[in-house]
Tab-separated table of C-alpha atoms and ligand atoms in Angstrom:
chain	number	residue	atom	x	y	z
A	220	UNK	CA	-1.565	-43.848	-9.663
A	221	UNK	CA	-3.536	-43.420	-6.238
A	222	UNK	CA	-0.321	-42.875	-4.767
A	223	UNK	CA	1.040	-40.183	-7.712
A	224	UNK	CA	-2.392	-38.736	-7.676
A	225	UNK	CA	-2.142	-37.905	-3.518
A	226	UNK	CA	0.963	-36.357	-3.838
A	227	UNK	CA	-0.340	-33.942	-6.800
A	228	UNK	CA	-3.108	-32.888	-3.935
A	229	UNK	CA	-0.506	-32.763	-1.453
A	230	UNK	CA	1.315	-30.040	-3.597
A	231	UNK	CA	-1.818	-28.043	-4.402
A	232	UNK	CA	-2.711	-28.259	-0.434
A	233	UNK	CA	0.312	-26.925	0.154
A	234	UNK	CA	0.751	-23.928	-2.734
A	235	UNK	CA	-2.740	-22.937	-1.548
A	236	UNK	CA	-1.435	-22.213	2.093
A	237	UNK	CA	-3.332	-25.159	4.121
A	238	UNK	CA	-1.065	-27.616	3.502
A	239	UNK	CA	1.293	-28.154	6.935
A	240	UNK	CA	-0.744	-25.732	9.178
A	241	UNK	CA	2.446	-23.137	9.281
A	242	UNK	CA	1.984	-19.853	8.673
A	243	UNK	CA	4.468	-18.865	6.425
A	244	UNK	CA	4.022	-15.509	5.030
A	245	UNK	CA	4.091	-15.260	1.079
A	246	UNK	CA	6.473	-13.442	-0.500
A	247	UNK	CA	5.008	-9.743	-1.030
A	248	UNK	CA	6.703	-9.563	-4.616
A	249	UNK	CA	5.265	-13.056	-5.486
A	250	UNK	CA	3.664	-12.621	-9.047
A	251	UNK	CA	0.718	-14.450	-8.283
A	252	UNK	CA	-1.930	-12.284	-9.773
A	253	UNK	CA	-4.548	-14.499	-11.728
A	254	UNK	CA	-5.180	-12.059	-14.330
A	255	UNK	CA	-2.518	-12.939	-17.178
A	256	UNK	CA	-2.631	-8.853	-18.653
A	257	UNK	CA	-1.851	-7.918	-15.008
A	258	UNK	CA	1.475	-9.703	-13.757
A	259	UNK	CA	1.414	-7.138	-10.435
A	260	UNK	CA	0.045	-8.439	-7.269
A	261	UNK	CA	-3.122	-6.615	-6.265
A	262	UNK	CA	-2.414	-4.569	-3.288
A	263	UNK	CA	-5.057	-3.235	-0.802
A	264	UNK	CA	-3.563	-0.998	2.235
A	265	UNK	CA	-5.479	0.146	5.053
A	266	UNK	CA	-4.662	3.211	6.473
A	267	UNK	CA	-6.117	3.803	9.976
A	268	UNK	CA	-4.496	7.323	10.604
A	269	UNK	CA	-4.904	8.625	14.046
A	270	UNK	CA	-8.090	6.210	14.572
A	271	UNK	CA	-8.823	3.379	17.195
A	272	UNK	CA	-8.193	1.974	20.236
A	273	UNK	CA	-6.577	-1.791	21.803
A	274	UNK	CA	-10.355	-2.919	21.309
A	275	UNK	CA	-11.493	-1.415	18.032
A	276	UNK	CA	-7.802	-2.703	16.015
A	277	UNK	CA	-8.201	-5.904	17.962
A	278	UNK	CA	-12.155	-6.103	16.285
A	279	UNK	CA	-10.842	-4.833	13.013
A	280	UNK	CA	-8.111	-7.396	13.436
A	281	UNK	CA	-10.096	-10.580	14.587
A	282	UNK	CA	-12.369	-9.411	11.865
A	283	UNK	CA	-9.584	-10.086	8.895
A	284	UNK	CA	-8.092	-13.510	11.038
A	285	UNK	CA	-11.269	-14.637	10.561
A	286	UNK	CA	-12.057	-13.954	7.052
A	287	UNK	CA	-11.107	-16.421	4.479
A	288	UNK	CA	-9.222	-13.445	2.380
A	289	UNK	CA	-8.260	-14.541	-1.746
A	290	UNK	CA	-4.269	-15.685	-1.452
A	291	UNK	CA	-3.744	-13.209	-4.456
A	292	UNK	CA	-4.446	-9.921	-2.816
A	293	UNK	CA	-1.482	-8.471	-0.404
A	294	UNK	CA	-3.314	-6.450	2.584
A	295	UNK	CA	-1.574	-3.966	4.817
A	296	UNK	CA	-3.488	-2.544	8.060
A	297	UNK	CA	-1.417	0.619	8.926
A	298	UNK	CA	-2.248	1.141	12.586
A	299	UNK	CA	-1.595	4.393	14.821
A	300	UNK	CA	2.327	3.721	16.271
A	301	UNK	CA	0.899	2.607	19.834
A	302	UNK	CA	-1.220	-0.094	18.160
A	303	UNK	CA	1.906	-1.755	15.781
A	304	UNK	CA	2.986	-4.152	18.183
A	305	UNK	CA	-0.359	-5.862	19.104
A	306	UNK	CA	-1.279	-5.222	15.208
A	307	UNK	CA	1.716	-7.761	14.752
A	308	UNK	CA	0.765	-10.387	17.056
A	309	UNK	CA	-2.602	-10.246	16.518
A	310	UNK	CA	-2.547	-10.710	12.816
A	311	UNK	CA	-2.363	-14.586	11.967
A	312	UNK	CA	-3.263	-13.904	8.228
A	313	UNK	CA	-0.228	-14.894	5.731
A	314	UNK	CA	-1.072	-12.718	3.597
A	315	UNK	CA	-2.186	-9.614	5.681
A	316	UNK	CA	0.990	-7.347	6.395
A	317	UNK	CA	1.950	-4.217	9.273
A	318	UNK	CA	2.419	-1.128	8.356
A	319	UNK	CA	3.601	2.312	10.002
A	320	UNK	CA	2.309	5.297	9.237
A	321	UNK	CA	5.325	7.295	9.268
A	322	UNK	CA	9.026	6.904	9.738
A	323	UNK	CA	12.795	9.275	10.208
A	324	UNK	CA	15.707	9.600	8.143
A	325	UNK	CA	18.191	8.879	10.953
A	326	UNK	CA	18.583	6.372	12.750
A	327	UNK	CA	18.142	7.299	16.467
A	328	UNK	CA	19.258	9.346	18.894
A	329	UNK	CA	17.423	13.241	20.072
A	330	UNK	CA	14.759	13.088	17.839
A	331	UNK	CA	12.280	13.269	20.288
A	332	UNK	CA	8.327	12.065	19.044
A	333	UNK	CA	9.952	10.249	15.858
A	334	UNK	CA	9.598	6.650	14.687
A	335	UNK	CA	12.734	4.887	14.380
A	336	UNK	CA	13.280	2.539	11.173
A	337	UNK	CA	15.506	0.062	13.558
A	338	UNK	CA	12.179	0.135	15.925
A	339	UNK	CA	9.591	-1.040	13.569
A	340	UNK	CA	11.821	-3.821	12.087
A	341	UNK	CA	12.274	-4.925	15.927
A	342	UNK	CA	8.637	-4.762	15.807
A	343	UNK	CA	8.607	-7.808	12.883
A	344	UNK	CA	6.637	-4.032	10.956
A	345	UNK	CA	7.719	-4.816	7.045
A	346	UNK	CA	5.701	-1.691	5.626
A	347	UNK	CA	5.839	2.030	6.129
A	348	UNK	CA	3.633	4.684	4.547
A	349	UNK	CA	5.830	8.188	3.475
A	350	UNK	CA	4.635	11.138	2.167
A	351	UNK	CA	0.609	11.060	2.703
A	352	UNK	CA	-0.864	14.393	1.961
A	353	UNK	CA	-1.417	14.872	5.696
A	354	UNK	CA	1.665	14.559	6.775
A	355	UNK	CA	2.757	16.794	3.708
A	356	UNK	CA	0.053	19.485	4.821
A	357	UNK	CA	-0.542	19.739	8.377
A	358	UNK	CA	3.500	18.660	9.475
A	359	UNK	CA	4.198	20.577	6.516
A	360	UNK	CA	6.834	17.852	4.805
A	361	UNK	CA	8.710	18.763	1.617
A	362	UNK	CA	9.331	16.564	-1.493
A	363	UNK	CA	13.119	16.427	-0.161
A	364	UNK	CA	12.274	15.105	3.325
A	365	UNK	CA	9.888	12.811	2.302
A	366	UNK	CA	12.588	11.664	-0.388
A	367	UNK	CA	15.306	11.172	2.408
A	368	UNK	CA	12.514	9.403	4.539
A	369	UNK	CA	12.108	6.867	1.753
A	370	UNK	CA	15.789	6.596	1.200
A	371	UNK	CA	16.394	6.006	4.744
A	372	UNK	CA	14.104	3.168	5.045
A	373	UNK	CA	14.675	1.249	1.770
A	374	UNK	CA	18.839	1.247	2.837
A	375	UNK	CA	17.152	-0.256	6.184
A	376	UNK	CA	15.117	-3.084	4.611
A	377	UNK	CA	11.380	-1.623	4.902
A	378	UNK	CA	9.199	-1.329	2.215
A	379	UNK	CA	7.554	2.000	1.467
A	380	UNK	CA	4.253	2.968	0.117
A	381	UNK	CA	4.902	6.603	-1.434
A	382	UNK	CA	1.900	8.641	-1.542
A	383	UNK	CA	1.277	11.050	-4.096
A	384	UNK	CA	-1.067	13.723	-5.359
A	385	UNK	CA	-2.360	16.948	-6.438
A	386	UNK	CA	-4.253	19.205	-4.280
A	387	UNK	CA	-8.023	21.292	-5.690
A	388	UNK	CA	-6.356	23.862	-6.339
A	389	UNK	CA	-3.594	22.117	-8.322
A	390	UNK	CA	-6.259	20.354	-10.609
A	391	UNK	CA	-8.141	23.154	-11.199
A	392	UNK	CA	-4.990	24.378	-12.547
A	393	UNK	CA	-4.283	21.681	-14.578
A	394	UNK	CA	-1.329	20.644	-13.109
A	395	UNK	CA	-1.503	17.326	-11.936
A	396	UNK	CA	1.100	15.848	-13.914
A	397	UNK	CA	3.425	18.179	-13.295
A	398	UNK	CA	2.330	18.107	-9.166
A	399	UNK	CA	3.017	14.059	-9.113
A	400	UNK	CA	6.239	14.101	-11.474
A	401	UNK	CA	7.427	16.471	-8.883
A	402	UNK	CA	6.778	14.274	-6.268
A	403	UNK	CA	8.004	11.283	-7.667
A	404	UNK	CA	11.454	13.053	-9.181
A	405	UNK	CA	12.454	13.881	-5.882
A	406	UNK	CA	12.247	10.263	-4.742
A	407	UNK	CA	14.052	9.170	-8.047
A	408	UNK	CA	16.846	11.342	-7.102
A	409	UNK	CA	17.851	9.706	-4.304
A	410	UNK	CA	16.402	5.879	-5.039
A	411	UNK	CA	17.630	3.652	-8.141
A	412	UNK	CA	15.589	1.025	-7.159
A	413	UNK	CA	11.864	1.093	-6.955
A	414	UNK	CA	11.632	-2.700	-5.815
A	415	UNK	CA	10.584	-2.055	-2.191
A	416	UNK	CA	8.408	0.543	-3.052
A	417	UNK	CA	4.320	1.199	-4.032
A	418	UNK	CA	3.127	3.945	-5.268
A	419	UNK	CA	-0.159	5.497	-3.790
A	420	UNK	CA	-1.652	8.205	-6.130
A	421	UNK	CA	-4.230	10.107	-3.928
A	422	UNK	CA	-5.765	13.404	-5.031
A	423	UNK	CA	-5.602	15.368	-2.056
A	424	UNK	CA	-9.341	16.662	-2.940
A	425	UNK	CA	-10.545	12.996	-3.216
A	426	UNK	CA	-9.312	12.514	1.065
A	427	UNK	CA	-12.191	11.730	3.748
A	428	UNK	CA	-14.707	13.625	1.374
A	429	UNK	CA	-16.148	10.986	-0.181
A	430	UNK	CA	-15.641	12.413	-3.826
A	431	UNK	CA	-13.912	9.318	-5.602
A	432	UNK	CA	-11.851	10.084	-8.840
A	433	UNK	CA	-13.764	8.124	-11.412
A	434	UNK	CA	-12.109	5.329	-12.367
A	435	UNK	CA	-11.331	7.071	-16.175
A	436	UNK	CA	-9.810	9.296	-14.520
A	437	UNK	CA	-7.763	7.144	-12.060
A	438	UNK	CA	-6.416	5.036	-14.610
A	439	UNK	CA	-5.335	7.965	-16.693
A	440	UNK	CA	-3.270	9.459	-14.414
A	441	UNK	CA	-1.750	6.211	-13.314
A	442	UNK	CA	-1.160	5.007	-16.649
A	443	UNK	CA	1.001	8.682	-16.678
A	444	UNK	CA	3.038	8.164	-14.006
A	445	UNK	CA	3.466	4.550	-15.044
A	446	UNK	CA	4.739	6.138	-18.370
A	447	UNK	CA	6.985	8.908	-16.669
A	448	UNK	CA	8.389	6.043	-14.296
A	449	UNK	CA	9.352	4.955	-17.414
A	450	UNK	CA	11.266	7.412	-18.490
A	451	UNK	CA	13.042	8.443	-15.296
A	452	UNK	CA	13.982	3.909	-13.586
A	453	UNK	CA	13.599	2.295	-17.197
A	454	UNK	CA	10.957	0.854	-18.478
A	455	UNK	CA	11.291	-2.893	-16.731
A	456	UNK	CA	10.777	-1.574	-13.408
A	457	UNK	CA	8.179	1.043	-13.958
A	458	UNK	CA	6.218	-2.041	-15.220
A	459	UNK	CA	6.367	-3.662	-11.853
A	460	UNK	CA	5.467	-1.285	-9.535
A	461	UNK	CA	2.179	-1.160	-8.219
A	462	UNK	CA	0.177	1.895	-8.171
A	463	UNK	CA	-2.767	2.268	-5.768
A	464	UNK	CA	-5.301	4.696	-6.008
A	465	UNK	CA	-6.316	6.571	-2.804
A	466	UNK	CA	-9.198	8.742	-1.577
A	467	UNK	CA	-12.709	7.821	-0.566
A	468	UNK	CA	-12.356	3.961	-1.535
A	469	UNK	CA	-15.236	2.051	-0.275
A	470	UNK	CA	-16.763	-1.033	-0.361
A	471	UNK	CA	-18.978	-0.014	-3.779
A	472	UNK	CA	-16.891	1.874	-5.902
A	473	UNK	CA	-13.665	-0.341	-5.134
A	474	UNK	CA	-15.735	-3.175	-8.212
A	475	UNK	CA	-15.558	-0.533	-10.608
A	476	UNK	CA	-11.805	0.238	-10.737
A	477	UNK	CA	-11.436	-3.835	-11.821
A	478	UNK	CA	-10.975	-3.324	-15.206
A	479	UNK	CA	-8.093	-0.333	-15.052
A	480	UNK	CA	-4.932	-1.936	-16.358
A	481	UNK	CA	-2.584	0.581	-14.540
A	482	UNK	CA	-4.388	0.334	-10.802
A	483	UNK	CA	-3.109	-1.958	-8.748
A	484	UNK	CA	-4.833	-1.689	-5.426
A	485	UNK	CA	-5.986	0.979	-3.127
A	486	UNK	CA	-4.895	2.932	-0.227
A	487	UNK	CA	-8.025	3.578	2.529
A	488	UNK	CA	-8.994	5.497	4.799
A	489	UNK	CA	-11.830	5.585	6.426
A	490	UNK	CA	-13.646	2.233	4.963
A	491	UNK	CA	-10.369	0.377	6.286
A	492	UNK	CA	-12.289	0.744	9.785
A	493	UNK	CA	-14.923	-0.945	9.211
A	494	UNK	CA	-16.116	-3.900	7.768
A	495	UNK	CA	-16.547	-3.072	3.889
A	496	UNK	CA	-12.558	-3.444	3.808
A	497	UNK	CA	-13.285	-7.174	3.273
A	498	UNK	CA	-14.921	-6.013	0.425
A	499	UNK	CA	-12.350	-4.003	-1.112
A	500	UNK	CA	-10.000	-6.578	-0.462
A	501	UNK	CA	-12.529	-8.863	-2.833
A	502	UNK	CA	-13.676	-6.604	-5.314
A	503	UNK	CA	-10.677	-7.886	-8.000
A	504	UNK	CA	-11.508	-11.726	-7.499
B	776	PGA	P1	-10.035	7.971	2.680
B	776	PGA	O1	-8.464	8.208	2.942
B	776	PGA	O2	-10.191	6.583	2.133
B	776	PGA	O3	-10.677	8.139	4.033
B	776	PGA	O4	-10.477	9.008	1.690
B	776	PGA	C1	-7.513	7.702	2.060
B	776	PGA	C2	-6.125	7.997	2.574
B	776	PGA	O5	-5.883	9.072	3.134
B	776	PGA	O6	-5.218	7.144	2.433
């Protein structure tokens, strides 16, 4: 009994993590989410754009290694591309993931200023965010490119967190839907299989200005590109990928998305910098 008893412990030592002292990373696509309606894994990114230095990521870093963070939450620190490599040997968290923040549809050669695919999976980087409004603004991507981008890294192993969303101008119009169906059919085009990839929905006009979508609204536009997911990879795998809202996530509004079926996680900015991520990375537990 003493004996059968131990071993039951020794199990639930070891499915909590502290078992054997490895670090083993969990499986990102583990369905371990705690919440029976909600069988995606909650998701929180952290996006550090062109922000930081070896001492501030190493803070932000040492800040997360020595958090005890909930083993249901998947976290993802997307440093600048000088940072990735001490990003990945800093981070001793199982459950805390590299990202890049952008990556090119070929595979090397005179592409000078790129980041190669090849390169960040030599780097032991797993993630890479495509398609953020900057990138689709200022470096003035297209749907297409940022479509081939995605395809290109997939075929290569990463995993890609798609970023999506309409600009002021385009909800003032009223065309939301139509702006992130857009955006999404161009992916769907080229991808069959959405496994590998999150979806970040992030209202262009809701970006470093500290005007949050309200949760209502979040959830309703998630809950529409859930439903034209749907319709465009079938219904099974629409189900299972996670969308993430994006745009002026802190560390008080994140509590009051908690209850939004069809958000999965968030995307940040700014409050990924400083300490308050800890609390977004709570606020579902
Ligand atoms: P923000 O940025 O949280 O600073 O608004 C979000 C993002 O661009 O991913």
């Amino acid at each position: 009994m003493v004996r059968a008893l131990s071993l039951i412990s020794a199990i639930q030592s070891h499915l909590a993590g502290g078992g054997n002292g490895r670090s083993e990373k969990q499986n990102p696509h583990q369905k371990d989410h705690t919440n029976s309606s909600q069988a995606r894994t909650f998701f929180v990114g952290g996006n550090f754009k062109m922000n930081g230095s070896k001492k501030s990521i190493h803070e932000i870093i040492e800040r997360l290694n020595n958090t005890k963070l909930p083993e249901n939450v998947e976290v993802v620190i997307a440093p600048p591309a000088p940072y990735l490599q001490q990003a990945v040997t800093e981070n001793k968290q199982k459950t805390v993931y590299v990202s890049a923040q952008n990556s090119f549809d070929k595979a090397s050669g005179a592409y000078t200023g790129e980041v190669s695919v090849e390169a960040l999976k030599d780097l032991g980087v797993p993630y890479v965010i495509l398609g953020h409004s900057e990138r689709r603004t200022i470096n003035k991507e297209d749907d297409a490119f940022i479509a081939s981008k995605t395809k290109f890294a997939l075929d290569q192993g990463l995993k890609v967190i798609l970023c999506i969303g309409e600009t002021l101008e385009e909800k003032q119009a009223n065309i939301t839907l139509d702006v992130v169906k857009r955006q999404l059919q161009a992916v769907v085009d080229v991808v069959s299989d959405w496994t590998n990839i999150v979806v970040a929905y992030e209202p262009v006009w809701a970006i470093g200005t500290g005007l949050a979508a309200t949760p209502s609204d979040a959830q309703d536009v998630h809950k529409q590109i859930r439903d034209f997911l749907a319709t465009v990879i079938g219904k099974d795998q629409a189900e299972k990928v996670r969308i993430l809202y994006g745009g002026s996530v802190n560390g008080k509004n994140a509590v009051e998305f908690r209850d939004k079926a069809d958000v999965d996680g968030f995307l940040v900015g700014g409050a990924s910098l400083k300490p308050e991520f800890v609390d977004i990375i709570n606020s579902r537990n």
